[in-house]
Short mmCIF file of C-alpha atoms in Angstrom, two decimals:
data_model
loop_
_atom_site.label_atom_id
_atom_site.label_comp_id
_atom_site.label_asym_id
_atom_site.label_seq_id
_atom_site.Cartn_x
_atom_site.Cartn_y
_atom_site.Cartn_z
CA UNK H 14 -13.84 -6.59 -0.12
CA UNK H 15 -9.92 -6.77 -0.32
CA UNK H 16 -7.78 -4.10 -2.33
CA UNK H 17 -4.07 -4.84 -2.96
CA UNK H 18 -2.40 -2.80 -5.09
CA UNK H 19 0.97 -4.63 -6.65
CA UNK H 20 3.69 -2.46 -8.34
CA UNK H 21 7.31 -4.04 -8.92
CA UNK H 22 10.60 -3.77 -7.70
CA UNK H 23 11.45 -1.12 -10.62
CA UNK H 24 9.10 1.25 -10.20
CA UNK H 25 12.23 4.20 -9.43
CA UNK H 26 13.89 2.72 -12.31
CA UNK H 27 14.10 6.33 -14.07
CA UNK H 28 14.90 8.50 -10.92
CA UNK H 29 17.55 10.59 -10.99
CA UNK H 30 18.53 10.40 -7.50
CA UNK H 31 17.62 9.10 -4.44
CA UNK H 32 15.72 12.21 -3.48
CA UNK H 33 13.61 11.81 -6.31
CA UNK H 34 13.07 8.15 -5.77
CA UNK H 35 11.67 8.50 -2.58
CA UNK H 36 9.22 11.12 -3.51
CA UNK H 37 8.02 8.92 -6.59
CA UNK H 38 7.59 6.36 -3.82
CA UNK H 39 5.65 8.97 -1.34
CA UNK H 40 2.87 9.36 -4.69
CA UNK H 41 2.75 5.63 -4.61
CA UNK H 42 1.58 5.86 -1.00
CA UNK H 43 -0.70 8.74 -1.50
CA UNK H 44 -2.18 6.18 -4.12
CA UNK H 45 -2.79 3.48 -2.08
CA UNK H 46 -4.53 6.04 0.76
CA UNK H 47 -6.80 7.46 -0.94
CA UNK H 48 -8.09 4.32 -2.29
CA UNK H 49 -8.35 2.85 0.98
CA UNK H 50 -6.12 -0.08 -0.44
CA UNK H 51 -5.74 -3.17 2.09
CA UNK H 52 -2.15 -4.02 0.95
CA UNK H 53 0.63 -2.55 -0.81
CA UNK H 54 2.79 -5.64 -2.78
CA UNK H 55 6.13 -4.82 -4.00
CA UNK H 56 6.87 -7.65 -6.63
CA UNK H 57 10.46 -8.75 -7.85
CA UNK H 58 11.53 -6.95 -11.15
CA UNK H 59 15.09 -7.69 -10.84
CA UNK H 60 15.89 -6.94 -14.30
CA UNK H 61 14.48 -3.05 -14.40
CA UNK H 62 15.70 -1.90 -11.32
CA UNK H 63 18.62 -0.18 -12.14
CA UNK H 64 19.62 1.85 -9.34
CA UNK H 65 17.52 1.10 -6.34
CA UNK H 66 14.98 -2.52 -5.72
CA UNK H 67 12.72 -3.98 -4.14
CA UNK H 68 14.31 -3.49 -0.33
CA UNK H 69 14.81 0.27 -0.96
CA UNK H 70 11.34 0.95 -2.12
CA UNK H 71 9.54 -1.35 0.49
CA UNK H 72 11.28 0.17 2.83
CA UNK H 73 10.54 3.75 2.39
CA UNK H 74 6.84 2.94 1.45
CA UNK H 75 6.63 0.81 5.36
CA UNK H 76 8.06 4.02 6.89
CA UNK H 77 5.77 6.37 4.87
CA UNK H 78 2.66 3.77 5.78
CA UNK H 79 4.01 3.85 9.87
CA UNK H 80 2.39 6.89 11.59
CA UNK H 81 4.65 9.83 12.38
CA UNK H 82 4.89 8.85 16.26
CA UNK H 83 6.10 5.62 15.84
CA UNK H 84 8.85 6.16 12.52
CA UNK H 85 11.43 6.91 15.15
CA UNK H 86 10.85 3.90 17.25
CA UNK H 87 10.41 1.26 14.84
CA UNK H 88 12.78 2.45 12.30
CA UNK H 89 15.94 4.26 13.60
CA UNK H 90 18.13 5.58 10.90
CA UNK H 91 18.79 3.76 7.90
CA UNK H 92 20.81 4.34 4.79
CA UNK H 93 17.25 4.37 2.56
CA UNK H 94 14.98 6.74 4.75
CA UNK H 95 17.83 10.01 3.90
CA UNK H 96 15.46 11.99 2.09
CA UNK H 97 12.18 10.89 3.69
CA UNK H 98 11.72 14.55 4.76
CA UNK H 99 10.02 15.23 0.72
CA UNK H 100 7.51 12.10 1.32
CA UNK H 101 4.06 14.01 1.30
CA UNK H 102 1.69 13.08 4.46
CA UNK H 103 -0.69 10.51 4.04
CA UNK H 104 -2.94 12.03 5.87
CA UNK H 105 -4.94 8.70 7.10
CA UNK H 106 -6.59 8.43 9.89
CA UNK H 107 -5.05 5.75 11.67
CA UNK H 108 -1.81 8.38 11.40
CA UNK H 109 -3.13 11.13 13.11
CA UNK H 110 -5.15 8.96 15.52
CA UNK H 111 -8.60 10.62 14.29
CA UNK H 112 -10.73 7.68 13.29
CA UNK H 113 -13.04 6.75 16.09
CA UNK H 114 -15.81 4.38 16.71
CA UNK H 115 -18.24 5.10 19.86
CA UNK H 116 -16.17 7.11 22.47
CA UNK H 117 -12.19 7.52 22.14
CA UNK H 118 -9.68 7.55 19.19
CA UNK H 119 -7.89 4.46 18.14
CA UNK H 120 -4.28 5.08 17.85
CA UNK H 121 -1.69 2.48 16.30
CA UNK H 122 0.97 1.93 19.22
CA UNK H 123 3.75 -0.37 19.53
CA UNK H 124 4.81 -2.26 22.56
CA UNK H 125 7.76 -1.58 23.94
CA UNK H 126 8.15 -3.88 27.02
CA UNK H 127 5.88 -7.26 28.65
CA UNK H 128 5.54 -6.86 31.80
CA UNK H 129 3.98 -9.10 34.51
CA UNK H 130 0.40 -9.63 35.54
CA UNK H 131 -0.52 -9.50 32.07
CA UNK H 132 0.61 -5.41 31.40
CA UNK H 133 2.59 -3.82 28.50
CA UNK H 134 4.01 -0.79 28.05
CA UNK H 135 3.18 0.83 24.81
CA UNK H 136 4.61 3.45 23.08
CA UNK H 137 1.15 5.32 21.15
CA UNK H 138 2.56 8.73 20.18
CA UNK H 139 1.82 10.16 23.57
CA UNK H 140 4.44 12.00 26.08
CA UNK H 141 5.05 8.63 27.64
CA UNK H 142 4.76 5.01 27.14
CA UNK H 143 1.55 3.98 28.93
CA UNK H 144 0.98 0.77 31.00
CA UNK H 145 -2.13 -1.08 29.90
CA UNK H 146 -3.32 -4.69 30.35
CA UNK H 147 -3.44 -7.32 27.77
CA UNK H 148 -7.15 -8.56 26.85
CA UNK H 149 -7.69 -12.16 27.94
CA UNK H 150 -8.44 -12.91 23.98
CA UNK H 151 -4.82 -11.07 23.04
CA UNK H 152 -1.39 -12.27 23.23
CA UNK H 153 1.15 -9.74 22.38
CA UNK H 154 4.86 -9.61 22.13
CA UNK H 155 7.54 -7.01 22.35
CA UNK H 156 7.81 -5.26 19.03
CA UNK H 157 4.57 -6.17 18.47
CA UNK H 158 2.00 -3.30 17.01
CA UNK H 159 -1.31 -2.87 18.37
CA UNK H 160 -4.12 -0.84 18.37
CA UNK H 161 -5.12 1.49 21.33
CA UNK H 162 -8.50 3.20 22.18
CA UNK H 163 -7.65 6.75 23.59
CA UNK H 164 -11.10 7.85 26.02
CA UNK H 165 -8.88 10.63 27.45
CA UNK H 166 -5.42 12.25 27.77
CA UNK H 167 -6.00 14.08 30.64
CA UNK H 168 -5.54 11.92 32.52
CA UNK H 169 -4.72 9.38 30.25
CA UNK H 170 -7.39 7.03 29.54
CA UNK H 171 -6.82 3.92 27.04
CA UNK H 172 -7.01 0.60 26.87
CA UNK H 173 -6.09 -2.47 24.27
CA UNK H 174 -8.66 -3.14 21.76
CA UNK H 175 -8.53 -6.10 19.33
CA UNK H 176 -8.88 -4.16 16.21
CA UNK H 177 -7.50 -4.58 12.80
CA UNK H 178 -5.39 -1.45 12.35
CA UNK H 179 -6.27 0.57 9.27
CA UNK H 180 -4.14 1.78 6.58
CA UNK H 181 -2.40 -0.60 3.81
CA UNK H 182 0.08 -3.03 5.03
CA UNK H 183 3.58 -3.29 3.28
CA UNK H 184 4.79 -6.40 1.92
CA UNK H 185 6.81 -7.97 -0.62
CA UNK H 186 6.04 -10.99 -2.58
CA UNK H 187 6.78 -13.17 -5.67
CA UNK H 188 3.95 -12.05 -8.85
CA UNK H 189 2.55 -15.56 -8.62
CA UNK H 190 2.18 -16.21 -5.20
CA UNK H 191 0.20 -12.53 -4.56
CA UNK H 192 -2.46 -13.61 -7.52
CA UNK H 193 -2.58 -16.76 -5.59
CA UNK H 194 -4.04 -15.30 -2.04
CA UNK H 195 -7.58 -16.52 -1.07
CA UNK H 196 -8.49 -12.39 -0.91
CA UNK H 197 -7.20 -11.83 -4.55
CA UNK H 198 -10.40 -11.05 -6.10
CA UNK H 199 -10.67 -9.95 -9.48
CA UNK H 200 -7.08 -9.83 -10.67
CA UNK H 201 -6.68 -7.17 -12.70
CA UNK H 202 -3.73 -5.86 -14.86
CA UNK H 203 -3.25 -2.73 -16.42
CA UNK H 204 -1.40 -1.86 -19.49
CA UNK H 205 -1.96 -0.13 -22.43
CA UNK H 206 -2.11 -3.06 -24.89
CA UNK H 207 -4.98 -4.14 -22.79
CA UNK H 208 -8.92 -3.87 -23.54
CA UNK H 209 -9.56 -0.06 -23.04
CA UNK H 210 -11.97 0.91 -20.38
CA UNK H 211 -14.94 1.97 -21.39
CA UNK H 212 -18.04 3.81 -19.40
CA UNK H 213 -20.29 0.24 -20.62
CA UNK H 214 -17.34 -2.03 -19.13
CA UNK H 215 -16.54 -0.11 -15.86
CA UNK H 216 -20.00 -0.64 -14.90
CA UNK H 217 -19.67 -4.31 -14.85
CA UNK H 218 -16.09 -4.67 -13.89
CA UNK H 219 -16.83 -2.42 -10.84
CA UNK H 220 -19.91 -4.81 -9.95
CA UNK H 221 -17.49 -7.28 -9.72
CA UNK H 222 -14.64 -5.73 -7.82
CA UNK H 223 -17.24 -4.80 -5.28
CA UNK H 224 -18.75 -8.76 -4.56
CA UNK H 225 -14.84 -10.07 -4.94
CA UNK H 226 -12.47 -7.36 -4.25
CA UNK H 227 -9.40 -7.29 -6.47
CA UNK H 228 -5.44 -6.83 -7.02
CA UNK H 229 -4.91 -4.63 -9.16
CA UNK H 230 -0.77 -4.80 -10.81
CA UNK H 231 1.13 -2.09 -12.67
CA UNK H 232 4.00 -1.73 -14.29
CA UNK H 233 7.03 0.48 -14.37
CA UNK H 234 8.03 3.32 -16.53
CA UNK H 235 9.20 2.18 -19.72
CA UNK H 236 8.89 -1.31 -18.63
CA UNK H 237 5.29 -1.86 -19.00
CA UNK H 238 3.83 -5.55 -17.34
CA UNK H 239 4.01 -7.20 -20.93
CA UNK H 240 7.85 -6.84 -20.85
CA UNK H 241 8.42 -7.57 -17.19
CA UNK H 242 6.29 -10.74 -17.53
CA UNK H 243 7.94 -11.70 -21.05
CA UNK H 244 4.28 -11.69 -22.74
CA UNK H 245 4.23 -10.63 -26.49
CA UNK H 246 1.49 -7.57 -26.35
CA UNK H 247 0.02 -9.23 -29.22
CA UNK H 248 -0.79 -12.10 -27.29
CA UNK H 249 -2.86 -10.18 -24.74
CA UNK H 250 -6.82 -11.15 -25.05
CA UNK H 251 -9.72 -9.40 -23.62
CA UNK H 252 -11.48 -12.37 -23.22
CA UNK H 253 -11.82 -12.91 -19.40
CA UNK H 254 -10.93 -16.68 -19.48
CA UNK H 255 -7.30 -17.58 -20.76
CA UNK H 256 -5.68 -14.52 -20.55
CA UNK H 257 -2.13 -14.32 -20.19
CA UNK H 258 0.06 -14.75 -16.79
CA UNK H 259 -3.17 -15.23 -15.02
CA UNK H 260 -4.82 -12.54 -14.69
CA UNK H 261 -9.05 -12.51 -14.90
CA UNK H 262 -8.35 -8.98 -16.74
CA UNK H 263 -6.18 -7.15 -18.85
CA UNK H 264 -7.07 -3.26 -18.93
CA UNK H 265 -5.99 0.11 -20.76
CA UNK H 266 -7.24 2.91 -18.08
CA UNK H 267 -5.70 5.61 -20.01
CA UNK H 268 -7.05 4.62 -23.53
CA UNK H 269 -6.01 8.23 -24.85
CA UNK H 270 -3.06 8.63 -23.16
CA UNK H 271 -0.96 12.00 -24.51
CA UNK H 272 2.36 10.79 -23.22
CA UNK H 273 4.47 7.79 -24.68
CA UNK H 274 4.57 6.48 -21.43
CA UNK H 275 2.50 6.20 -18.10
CA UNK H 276 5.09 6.58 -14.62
CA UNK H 277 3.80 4.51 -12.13
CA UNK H 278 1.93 6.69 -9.81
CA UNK H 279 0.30 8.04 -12.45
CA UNK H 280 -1.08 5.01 -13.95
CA UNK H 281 -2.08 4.29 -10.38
CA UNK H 282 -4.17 7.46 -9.94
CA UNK H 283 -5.94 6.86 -13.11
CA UNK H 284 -6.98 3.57 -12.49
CA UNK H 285 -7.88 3.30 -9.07
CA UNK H 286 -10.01 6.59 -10.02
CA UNK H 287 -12.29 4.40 -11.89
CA UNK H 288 -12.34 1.18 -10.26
CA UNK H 289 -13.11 3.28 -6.93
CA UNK H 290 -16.55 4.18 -8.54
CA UNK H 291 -19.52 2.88 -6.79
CA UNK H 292 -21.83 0.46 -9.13
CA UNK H 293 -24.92 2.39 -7.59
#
């Protein structure tokens, strides 16, 4: 199954500073890691951004989704990454180049040069850029990321494998067009005028999410999905057909929440918390 995650544009629309805006960002991350999400959608909330949109937070959640060895390389110094030092570390394995299958670590790499007789040089987090040779079933292009299998660094031993690379990938997209990918799944929104999640429902809503996958969207704080999609709460059924904006559900995670509102990250914790439940 497929997990994006989808917050908007606006989700720093209450940070003080730029400091703080990146680290509510780096939580956002976090989020998506530990829930093994597939893709990370940033979705245009022009009107709630306030301070800093949709280019400053996709930016800083790429760099905080790009393994440590590479931020340099691909990324340079920017204008948005100058408090990147408070992000907290992800932590995933395809960052620290732990996850392995058979012999060898795979290792996320980028290439840095094509060279002839069907060679690259790739720059993998190692002392040097190493020289390995393309796969017959690969084509690969300066700039390009890839995935390396590491057998040995002493000497160095790795080759090109045609792997997807794990983590979440980074992208932004319209609201309508995300709900509209063939690896949607269950589309799920989450607010707190939706149908409150009980023990009964998660059973069969996680059922689901585990045949179909699912995109789950959230708000931002005090600018809940209802007001960033212009839907009167009132409006919002929990019958599963005809719901509004298209979405298959409309859910309250935090049914007795204690604060007036829900930040972002937060309501991201909560819910993936529940939807990441196994239905066995």
């Amino acid at each position: 199954m497929t997990v994006n995650i989808l917050v908007p544009s606006s989700l720093v629309r209450e940070a003080e500073d730029k400091r703080e805006a990146t680290r509510k960002i780096g939580y956002v991350a976090r989020a998506a890691t530990i829930f093994r999400a597939d893709n990370l959608i940033v979705f245009p909330d022009t009107e709630g951004e306030r301070k800093w949109g949709g280019g400053f937070v996709e930016t800083v959640l790429r760099y905080a989704a790009t393994p440590p060895y590479l931020r340099k390389e691909v990324f340079g110094k920017r204008d948005e990454l100058e408090y990147v030092g408070v992000l907290p570390p992800l932590r995933a394995p395809s960052q620290t180049g732990s996850e392995s299958e058979g012999s060898g670590s795979l290792r996320q790499g980028i290439v840095t040069e094509v060279g002839p007789e069907g060679r690259v040089r790739v720059n993998c987090g190692l002392q040097h850029p190493i020289s390995l040779v393309v796969p017959s079933q690969m084509t690969v292009g300066e700039g390009e990321r890839v995935t390396v299998r590491i057998s040995s660094r002493r000497p160095v031993r790795a080759k090109l494998v045609d792997a997807p690379q794990s983590g979440f990938t980074v992208m932004r997209m319209g609201l309508s067009a995300a709900l509209d990918r063939d690896d949607a799944g269950v589309r799920i929104a989450t607010s707190r005028f939706g149908e409150s999640l009980s023990v009964a429902r998660l059973d069969e809503i996680v059922a689901r999410t585990e045949r179909d996958g699912m995109s789950v969207v959230f708000g931002s704080p005090g600018r809940g999905l209802p007001e960033i999609l212009g839907i009167d709460p009132e409006r919002i059924s929990t019958v599963e057909s005809g719901v509004p904006a298209r979405f298959d559900l409309w859910l309250n995670t935090v049914p007795n929440q204690g604060s007036e509102v829900i930040r972002t990250e937060e309501a991201m914790f909560a819910s993936l918390a529940c939807l990441n439940l196994n239905s066995e």
